[in-house]
PDB file of C-alpha atoms in Angstrom:
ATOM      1  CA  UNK A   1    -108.418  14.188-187.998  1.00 45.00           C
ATOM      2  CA  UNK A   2    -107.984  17.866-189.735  1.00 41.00           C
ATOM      3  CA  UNK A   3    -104.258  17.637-188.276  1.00 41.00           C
ATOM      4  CA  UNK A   4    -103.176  13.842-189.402  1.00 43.00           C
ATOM      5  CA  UNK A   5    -104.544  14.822-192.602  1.00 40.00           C
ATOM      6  CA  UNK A   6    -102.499  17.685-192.918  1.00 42.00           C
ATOM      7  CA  UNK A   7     -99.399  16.108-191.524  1.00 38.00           C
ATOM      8  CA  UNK A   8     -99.741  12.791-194.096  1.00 36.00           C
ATOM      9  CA  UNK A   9     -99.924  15.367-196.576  1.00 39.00           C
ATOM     10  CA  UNK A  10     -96.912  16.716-195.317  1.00 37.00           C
ATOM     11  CA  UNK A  11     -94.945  13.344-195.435  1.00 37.00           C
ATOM     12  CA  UNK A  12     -96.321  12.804-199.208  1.00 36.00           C
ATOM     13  CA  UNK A  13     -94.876  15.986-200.501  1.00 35.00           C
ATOM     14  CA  UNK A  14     -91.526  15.640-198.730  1.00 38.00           C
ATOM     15  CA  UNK A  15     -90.754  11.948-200.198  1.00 37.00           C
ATOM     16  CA  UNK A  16     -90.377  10.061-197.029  1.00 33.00           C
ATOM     17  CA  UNK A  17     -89.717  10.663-193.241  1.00 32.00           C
ATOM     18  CA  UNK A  18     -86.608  10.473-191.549  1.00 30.00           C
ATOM     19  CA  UNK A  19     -85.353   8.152-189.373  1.00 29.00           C
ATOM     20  CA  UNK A  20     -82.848   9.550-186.340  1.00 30.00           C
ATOM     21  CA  UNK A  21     -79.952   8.002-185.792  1.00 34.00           C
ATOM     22  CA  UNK A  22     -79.855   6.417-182.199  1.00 31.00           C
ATOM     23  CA  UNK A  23     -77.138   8.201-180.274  1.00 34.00           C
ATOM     24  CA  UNK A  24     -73.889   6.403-178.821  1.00 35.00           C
ATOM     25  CA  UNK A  25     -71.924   6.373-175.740  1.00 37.00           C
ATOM     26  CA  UNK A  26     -69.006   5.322-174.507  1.00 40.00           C
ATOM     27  CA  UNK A  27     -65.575   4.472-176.037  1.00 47.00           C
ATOM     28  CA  UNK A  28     -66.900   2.931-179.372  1.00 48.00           C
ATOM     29  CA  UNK A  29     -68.565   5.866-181.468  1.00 43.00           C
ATOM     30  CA  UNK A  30     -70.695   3.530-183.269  1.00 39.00           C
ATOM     31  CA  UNK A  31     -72.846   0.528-183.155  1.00 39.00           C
ATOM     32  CA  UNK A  32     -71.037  -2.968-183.702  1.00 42.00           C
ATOM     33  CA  UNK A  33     -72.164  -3.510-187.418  1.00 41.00           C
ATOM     34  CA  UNK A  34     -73.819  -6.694-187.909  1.00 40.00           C
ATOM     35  CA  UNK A  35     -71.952  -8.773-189.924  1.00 43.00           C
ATOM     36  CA  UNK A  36     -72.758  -9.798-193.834  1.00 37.00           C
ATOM     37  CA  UNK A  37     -74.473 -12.312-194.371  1.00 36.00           C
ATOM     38  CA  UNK A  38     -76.186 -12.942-190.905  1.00 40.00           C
ATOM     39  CA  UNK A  39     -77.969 -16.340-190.904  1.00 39.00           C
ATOM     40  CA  UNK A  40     -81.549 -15.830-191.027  1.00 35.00           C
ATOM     41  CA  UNK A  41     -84.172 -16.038-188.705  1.00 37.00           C
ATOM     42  CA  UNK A  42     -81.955 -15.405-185.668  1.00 39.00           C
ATOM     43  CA  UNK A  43     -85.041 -13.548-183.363  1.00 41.00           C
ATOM     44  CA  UNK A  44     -87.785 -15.862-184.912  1.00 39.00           C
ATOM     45  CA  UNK A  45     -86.115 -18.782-185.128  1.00 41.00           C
ATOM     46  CA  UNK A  46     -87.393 -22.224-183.030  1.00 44.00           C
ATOM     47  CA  UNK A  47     -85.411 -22.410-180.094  1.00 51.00           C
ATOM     48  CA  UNK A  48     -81.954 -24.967-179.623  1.00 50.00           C
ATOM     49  CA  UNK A  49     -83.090 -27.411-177.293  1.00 49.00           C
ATOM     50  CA  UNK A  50     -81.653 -27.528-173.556  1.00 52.00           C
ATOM     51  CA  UNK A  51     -79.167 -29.402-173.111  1.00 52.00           C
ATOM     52  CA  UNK A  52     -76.959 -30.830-169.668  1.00 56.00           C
ATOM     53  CA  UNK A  53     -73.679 -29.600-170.703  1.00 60.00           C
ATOM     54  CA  UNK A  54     -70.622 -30.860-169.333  1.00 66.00           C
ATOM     55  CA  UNK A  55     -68.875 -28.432-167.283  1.00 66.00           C
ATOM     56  CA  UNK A  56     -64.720 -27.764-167.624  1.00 73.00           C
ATOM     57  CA  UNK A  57     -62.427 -28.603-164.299  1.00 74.00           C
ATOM     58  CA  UNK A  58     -62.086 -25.403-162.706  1.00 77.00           C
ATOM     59  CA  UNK A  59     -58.825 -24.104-162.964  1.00 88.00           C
ATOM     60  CA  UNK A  60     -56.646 -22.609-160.121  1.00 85.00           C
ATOM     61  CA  UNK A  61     -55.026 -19.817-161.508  1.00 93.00           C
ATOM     62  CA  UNK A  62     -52.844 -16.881-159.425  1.00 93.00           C
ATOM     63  CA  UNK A  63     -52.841 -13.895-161.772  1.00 96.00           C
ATOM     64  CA  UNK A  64     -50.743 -11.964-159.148  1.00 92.00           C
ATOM     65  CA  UNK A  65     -47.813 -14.349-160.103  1.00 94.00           C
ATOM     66  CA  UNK A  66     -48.476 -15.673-163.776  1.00 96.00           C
ATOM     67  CA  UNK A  67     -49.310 -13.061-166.624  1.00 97.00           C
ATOM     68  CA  UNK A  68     -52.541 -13.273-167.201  1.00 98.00           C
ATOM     69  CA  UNK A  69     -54.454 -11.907-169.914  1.00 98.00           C
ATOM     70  CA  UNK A  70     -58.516 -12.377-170.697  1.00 98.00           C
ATOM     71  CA  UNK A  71     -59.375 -12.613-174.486  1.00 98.00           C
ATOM     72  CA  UNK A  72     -62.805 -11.451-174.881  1.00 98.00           C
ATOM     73  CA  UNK A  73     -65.573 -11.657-177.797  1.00 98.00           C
ATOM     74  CA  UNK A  74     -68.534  -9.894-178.130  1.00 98.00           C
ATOM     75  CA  UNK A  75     -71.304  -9.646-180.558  1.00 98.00           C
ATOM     76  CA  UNK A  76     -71.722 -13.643-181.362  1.00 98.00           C
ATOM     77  CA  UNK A  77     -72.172 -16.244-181.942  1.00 98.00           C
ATOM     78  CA  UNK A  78     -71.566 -16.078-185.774  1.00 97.00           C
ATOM     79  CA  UNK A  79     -70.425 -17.599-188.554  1.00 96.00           C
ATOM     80  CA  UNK A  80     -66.780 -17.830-187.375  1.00 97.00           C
ATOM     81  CA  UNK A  81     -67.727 -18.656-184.063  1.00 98.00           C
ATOM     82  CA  UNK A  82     -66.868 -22.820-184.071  1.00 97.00           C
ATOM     83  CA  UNK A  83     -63.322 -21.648-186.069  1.00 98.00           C
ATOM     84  CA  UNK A  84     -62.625 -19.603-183.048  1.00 98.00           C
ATOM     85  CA  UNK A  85     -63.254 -22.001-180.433  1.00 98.00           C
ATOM     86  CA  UNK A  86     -61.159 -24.523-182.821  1.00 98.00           C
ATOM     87  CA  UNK A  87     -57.905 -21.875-183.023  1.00 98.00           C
ATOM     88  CA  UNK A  88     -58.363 -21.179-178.877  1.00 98.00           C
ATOM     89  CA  UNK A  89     -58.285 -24.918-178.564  1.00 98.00           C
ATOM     90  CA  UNK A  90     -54.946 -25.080-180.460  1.00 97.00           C
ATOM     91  CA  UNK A  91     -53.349 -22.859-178.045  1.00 97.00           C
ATOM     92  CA  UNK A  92     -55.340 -24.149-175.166  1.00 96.00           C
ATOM     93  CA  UNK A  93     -56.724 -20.964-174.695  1.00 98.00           C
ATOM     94  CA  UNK A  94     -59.959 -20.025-172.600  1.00 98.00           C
ATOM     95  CA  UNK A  95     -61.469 -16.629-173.428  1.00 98.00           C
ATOM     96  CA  UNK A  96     -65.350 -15.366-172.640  1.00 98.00           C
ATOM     97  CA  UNK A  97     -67.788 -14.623-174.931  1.00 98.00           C
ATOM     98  CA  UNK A  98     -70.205 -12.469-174.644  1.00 98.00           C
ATOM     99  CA  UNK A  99     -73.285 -13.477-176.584  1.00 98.00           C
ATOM    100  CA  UNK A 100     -76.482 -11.146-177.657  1.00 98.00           C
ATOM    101  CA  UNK A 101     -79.570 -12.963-177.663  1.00 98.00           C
ATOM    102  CA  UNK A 102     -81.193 -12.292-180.790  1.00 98.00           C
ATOM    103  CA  UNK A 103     -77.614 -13.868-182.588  1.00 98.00           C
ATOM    104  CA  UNK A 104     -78.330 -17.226-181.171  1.00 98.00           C
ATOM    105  CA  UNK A 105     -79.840 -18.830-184.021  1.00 94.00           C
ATOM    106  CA  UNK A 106     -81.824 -22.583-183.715  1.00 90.00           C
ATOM    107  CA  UNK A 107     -78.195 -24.194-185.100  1.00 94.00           C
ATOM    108  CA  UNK A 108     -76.123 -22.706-182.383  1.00 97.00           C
ATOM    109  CA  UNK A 109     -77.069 -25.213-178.979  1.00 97.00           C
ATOM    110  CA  UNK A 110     -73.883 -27.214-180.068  1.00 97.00           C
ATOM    111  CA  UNK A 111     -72.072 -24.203-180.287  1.00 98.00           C
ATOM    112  CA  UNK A 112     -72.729 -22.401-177.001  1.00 98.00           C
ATOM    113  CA  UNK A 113     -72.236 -25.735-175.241  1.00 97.00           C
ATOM    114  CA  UNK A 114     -69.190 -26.390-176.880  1.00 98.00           C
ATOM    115  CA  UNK A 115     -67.885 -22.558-175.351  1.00 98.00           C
ATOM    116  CA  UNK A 116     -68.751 -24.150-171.806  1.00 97.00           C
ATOM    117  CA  UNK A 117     -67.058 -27.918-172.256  1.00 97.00           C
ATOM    118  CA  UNK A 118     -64.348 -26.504-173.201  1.00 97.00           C
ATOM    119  CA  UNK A 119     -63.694 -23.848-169.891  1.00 97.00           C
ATOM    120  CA  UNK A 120     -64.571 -20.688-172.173  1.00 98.00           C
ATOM    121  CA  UNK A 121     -67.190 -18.343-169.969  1.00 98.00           C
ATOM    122  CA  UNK A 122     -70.201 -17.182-171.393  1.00 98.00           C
ATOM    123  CA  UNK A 123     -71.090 -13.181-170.756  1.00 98.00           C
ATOM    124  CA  UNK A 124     -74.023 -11.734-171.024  1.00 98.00           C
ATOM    125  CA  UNK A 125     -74.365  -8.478-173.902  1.00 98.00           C
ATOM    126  CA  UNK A 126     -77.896  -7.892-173.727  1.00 98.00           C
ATOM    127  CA  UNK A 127     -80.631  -8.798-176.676  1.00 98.00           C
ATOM    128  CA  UNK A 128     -80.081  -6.628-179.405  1.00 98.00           C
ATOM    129  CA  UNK A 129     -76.995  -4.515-178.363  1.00 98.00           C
ATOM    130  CA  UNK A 130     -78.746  -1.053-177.500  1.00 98.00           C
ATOM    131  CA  UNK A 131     -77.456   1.429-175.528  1.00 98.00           C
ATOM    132  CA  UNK A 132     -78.756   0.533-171.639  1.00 98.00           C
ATOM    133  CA  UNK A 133     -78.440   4.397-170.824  1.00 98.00           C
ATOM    134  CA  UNK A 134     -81.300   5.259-173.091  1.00 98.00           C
ATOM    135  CA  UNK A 135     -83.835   2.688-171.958  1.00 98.00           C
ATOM    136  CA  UNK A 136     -86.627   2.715-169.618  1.00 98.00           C
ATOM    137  CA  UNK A 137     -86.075   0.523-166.006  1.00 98.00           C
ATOM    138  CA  UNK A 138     -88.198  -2.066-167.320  1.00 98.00           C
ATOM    139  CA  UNK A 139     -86.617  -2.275-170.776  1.00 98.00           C
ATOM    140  CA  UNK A 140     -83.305  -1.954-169.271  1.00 98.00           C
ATOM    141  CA  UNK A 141     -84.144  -5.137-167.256  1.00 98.00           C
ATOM    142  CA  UNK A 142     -85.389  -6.668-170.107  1.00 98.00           C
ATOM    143  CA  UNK A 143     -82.507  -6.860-172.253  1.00 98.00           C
ATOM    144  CA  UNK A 144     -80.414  -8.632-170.027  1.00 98.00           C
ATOM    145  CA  UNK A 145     -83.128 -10.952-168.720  1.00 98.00           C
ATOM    146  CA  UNK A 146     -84.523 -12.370-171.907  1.00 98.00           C
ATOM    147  CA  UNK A 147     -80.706 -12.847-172.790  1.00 98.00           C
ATOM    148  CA  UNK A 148     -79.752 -14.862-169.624  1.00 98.00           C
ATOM    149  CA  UNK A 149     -83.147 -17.069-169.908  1.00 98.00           C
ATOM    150  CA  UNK A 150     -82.145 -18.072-173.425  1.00 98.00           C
ATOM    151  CA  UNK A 151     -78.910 -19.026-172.578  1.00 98.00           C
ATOM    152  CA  UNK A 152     -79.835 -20.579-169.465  1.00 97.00           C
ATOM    153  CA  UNK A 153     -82.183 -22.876-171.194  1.00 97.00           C
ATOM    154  CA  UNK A 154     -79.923 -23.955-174.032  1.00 97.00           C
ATOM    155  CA  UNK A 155     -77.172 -24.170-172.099  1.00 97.00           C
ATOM    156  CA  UNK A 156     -77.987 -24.809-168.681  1.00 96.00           C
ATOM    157  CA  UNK A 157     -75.236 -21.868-167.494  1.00 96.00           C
ATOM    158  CA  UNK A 158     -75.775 -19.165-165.004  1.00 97.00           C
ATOM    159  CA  UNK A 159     -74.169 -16.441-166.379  1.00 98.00           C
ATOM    160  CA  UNK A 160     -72.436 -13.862-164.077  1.00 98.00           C
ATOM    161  CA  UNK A 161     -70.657 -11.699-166.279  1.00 98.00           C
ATOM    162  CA  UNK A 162     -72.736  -8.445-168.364  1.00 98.00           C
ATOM    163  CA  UNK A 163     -71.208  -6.624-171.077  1.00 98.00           C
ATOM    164  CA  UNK A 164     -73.249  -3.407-171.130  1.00 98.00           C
ATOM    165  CA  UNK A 165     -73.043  -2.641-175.353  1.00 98.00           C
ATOM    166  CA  UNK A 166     -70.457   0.253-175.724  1.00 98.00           C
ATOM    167  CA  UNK A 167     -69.300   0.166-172.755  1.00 98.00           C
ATOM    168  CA  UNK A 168     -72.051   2.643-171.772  1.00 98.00           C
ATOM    169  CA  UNK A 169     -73.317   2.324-168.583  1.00 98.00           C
ATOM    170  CA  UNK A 170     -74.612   4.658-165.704  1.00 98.00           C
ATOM    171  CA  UNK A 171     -76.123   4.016-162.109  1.00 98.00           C
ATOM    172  CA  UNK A 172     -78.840   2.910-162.786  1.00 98.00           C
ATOM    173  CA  UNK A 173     -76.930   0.105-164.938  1.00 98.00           C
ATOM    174  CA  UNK A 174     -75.074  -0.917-162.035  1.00 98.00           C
ATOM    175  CA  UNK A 175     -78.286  -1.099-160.031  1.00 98.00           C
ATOM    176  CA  UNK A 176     -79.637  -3.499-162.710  1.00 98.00           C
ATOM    177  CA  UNK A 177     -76.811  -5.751-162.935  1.00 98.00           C
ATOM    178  CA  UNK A 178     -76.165  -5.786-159.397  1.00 98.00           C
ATOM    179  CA  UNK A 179     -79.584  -7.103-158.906  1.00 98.00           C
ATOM    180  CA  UNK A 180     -79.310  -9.823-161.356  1.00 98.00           C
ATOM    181  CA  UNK A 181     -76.218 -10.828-160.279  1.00 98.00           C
ATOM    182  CA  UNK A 182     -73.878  -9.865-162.553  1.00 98.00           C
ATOM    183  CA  UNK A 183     -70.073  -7.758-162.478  1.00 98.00           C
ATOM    184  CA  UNK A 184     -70.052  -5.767-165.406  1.00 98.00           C
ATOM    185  CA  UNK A 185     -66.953  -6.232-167.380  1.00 98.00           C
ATOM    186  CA  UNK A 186     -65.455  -3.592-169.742  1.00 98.00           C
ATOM    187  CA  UNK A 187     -61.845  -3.567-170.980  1.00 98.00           C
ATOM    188  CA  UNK A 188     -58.580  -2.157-170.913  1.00 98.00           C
ATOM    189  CA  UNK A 189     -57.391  -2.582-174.490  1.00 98.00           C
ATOM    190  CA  UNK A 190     -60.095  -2.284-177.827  1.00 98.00           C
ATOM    191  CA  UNK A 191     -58.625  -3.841-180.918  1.00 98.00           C
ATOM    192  CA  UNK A 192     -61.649  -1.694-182.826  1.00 98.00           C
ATOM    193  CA  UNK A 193     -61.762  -4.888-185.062  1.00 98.00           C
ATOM    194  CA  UNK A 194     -65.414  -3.553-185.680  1.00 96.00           C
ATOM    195  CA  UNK A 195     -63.636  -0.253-187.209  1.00 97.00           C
ATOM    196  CA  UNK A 196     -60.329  -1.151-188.813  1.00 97.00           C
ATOM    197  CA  UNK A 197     -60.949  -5.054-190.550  1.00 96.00           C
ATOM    198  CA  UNK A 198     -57.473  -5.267-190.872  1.00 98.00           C
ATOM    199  CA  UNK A 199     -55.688  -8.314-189.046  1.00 98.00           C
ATOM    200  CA  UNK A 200     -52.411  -6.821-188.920  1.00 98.00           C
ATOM    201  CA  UNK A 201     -53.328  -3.643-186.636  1.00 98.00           C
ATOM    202  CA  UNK A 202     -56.209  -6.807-184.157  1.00 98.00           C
ATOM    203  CA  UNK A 203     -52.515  -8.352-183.674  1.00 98.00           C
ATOM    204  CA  UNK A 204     -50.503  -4.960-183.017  1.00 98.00           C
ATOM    205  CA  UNK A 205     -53.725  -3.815-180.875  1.00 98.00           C
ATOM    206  CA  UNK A 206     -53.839  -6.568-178.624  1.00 98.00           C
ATOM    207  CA  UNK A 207     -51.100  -8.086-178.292  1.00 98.00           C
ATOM    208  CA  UNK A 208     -49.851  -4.657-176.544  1.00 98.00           C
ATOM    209  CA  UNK A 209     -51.839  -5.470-173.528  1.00 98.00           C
ATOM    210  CA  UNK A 210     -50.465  -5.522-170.533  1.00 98.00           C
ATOM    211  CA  UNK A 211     -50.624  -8.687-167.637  1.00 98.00           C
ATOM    212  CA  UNK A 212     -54.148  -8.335-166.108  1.00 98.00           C
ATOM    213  CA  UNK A 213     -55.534  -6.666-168.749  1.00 98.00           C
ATOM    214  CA  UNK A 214     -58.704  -7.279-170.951  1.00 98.00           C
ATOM    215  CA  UNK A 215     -58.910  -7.345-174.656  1.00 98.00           C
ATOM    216  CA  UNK A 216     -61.936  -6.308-176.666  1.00 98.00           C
ATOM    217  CA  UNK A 217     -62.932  -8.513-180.392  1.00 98.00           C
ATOM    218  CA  UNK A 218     -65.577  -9.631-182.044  1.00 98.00           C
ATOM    219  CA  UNK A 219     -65.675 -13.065-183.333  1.00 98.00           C
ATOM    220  CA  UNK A 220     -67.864 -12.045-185.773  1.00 97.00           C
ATOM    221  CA  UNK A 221     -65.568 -10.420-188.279  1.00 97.00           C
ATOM    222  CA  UNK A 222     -63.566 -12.657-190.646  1.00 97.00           C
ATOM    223  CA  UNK A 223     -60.489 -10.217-190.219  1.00 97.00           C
ATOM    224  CA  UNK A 224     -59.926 -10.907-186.459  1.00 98.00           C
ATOM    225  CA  UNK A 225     -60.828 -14.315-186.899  1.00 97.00           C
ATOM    226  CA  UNK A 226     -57.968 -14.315-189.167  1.00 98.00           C
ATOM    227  CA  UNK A 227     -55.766 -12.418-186.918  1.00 98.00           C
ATOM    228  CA  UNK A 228     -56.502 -14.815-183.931  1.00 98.00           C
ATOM    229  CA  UNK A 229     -53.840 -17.342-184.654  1.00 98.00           C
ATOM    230  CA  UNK A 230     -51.205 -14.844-184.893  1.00 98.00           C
ATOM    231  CA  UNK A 231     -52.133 -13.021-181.919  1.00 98.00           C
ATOM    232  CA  UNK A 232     -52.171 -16.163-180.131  1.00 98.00           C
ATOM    233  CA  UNK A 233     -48.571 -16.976-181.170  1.00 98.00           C
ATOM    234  CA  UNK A 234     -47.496 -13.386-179.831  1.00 98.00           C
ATOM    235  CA  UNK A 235     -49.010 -14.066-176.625  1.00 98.00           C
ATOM    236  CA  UNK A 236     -47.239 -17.103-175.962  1.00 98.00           C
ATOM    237  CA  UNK A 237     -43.998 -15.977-176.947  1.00 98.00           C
ATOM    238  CA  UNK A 238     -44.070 -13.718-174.359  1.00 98.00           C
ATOM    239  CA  UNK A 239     -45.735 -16.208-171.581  1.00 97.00           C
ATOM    240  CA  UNK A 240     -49.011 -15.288-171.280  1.00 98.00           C
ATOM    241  CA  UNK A 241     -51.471 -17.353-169.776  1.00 98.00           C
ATOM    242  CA  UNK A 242     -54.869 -16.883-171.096  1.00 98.00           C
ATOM    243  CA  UNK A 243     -58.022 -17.059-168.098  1.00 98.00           C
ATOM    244  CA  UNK A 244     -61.570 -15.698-168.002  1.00 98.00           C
ATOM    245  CA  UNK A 245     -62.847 -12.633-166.417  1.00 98.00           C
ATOM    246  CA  UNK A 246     -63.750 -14.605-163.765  1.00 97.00           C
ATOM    247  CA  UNK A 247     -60.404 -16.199-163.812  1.00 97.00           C
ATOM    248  CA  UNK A 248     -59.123 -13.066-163.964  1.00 97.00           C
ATOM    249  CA  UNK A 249     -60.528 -11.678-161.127  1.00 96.00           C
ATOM    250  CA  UNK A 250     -61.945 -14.550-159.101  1.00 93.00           C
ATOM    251  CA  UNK A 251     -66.191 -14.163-158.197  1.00 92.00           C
ATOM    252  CA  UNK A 252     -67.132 -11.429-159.800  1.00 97.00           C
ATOM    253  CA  UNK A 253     -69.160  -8.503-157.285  1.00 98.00           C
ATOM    254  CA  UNK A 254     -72.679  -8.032-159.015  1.00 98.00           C
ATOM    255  CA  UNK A 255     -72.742  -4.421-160.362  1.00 98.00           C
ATOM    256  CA  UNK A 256     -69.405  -3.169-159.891  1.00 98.00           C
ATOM    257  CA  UNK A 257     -67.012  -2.604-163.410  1.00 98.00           C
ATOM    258  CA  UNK A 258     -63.917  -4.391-164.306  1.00 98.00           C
ATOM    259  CA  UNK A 259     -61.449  -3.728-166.601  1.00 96.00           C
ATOM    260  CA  UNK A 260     -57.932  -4.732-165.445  1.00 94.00           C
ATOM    261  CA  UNK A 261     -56.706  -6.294-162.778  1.00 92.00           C
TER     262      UNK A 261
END
């Protein structure tokens, strides 16, 4: 008792205690910020009710003769999320998105199912986008479960693609995901929309990737949103077509890493 005494005295005198910052790993040096203006209630909110979503024909694409290239979008869904899918329709585009739980907010059923009607694939990026590296086995497990359970049920999709958050991933990791099922999908080419919100260099970025390569955005910044038609219009100049990971690389092995073809 002498000792907490001593040390609340301690905290009194000095102002306030200080929070350490959570270390990084991996390509990206810093956390994906959330964006402004974040609807609230996203963790506490009721639910979207399940739903039987209609699935999109398969598609039988040969990457090793057409140029492929897989759009992908982490971080969602968000406030630009239903202008993305509408500019990716446009250009009949498919692209996968991969979602973080606690962003799925009560409004966003129609949203998520729309992803899957329309052919887009649905990735899995964990529940609150912490480093996996850092966590204990069972909170490791954790994040990605409670994710693919709450997409499951409002979407009725299996997901089979995992996004480990900054790209940071170890052994154990793999372990995880190969037990659940899942590849875990990186990428060859990072816009750093998250860093630089300037549409000009998302366009320059990723529209220098190469043909079975993977691209790196975030639908949740208004900049690459705004940068997606133009992209878009690059890409098909030069012939791309635009596929899934799984497109991209046909069944995805649970636990091992992809990030071009």
């Amino acid at each position: 008792m002498r000792v907490g005494l001593t040390c609340l005295a301690l905290l009194l005198v000095s102002g306030c205690g200080v929070l350490l910052p959570r270390p990084s790993a991996g390509p990206r040096p810093a956390p994906t910020p959330r964006p402004t203006g974040v609807r609230p209630g996203a963790q506490s909110s009721p639910r979207p009710s399940p739903r039987s979503v209609p699935q999109a024909q398969p598609r039988h694409i040969s990457c090793a003769h057409v140029k492929c290239v897989a759009l992908t979008f982490d971080d969602g869904p968000g406030n630009y999320t239903s202008h993305v899918l509408d500019v990716l329709a446009k250009h009949h585009a498919r692209a996968t998105f991969f979602l973080v739980g606690e962003m799925i907010h009560k409004d966003d059923g129609p949203v998520l199912r729309r992803m899957a009607a329309d052919g887009h694939e649905l990735g899995n990026h964990t529940w609150d986008h912490r480093d996996l590296t850092s966590l204990s086995d069972a909170a490791l497990k954790h994040e990605i479960v409670r994710t693919e359970r709450l997409v499951k049920e409002v979407t009725g999709v299996r997901m089979h693609a995992l996004r480990p958050p900054y790209g940071s991933t170890d052994r154990r990791v793999a372990g995880e995901a190969k037990r659940l099922g899942l590849g875990q999908v990186l990428w060859a080419v990072d816009t750093l929309d998250w860093r630089d919100r300037v549409p000009k260099l998302v366009v320059q970025r990723s529209t220098a990737a190469k043909p079975g390569q993977i691209v790196l955005m975030h639908d949740i910044h208004k900049t690459t949103v705004e940068a997606l038609p133009r992209l878009l219009n690059v890409f098909d100049k030069k012939g791309f077509t635009y596929v899934t990971v799984s497109e991209l690389f046909g069944d995805l092995k649970p636990g091992k890493r992809y990030s071009d073809r």
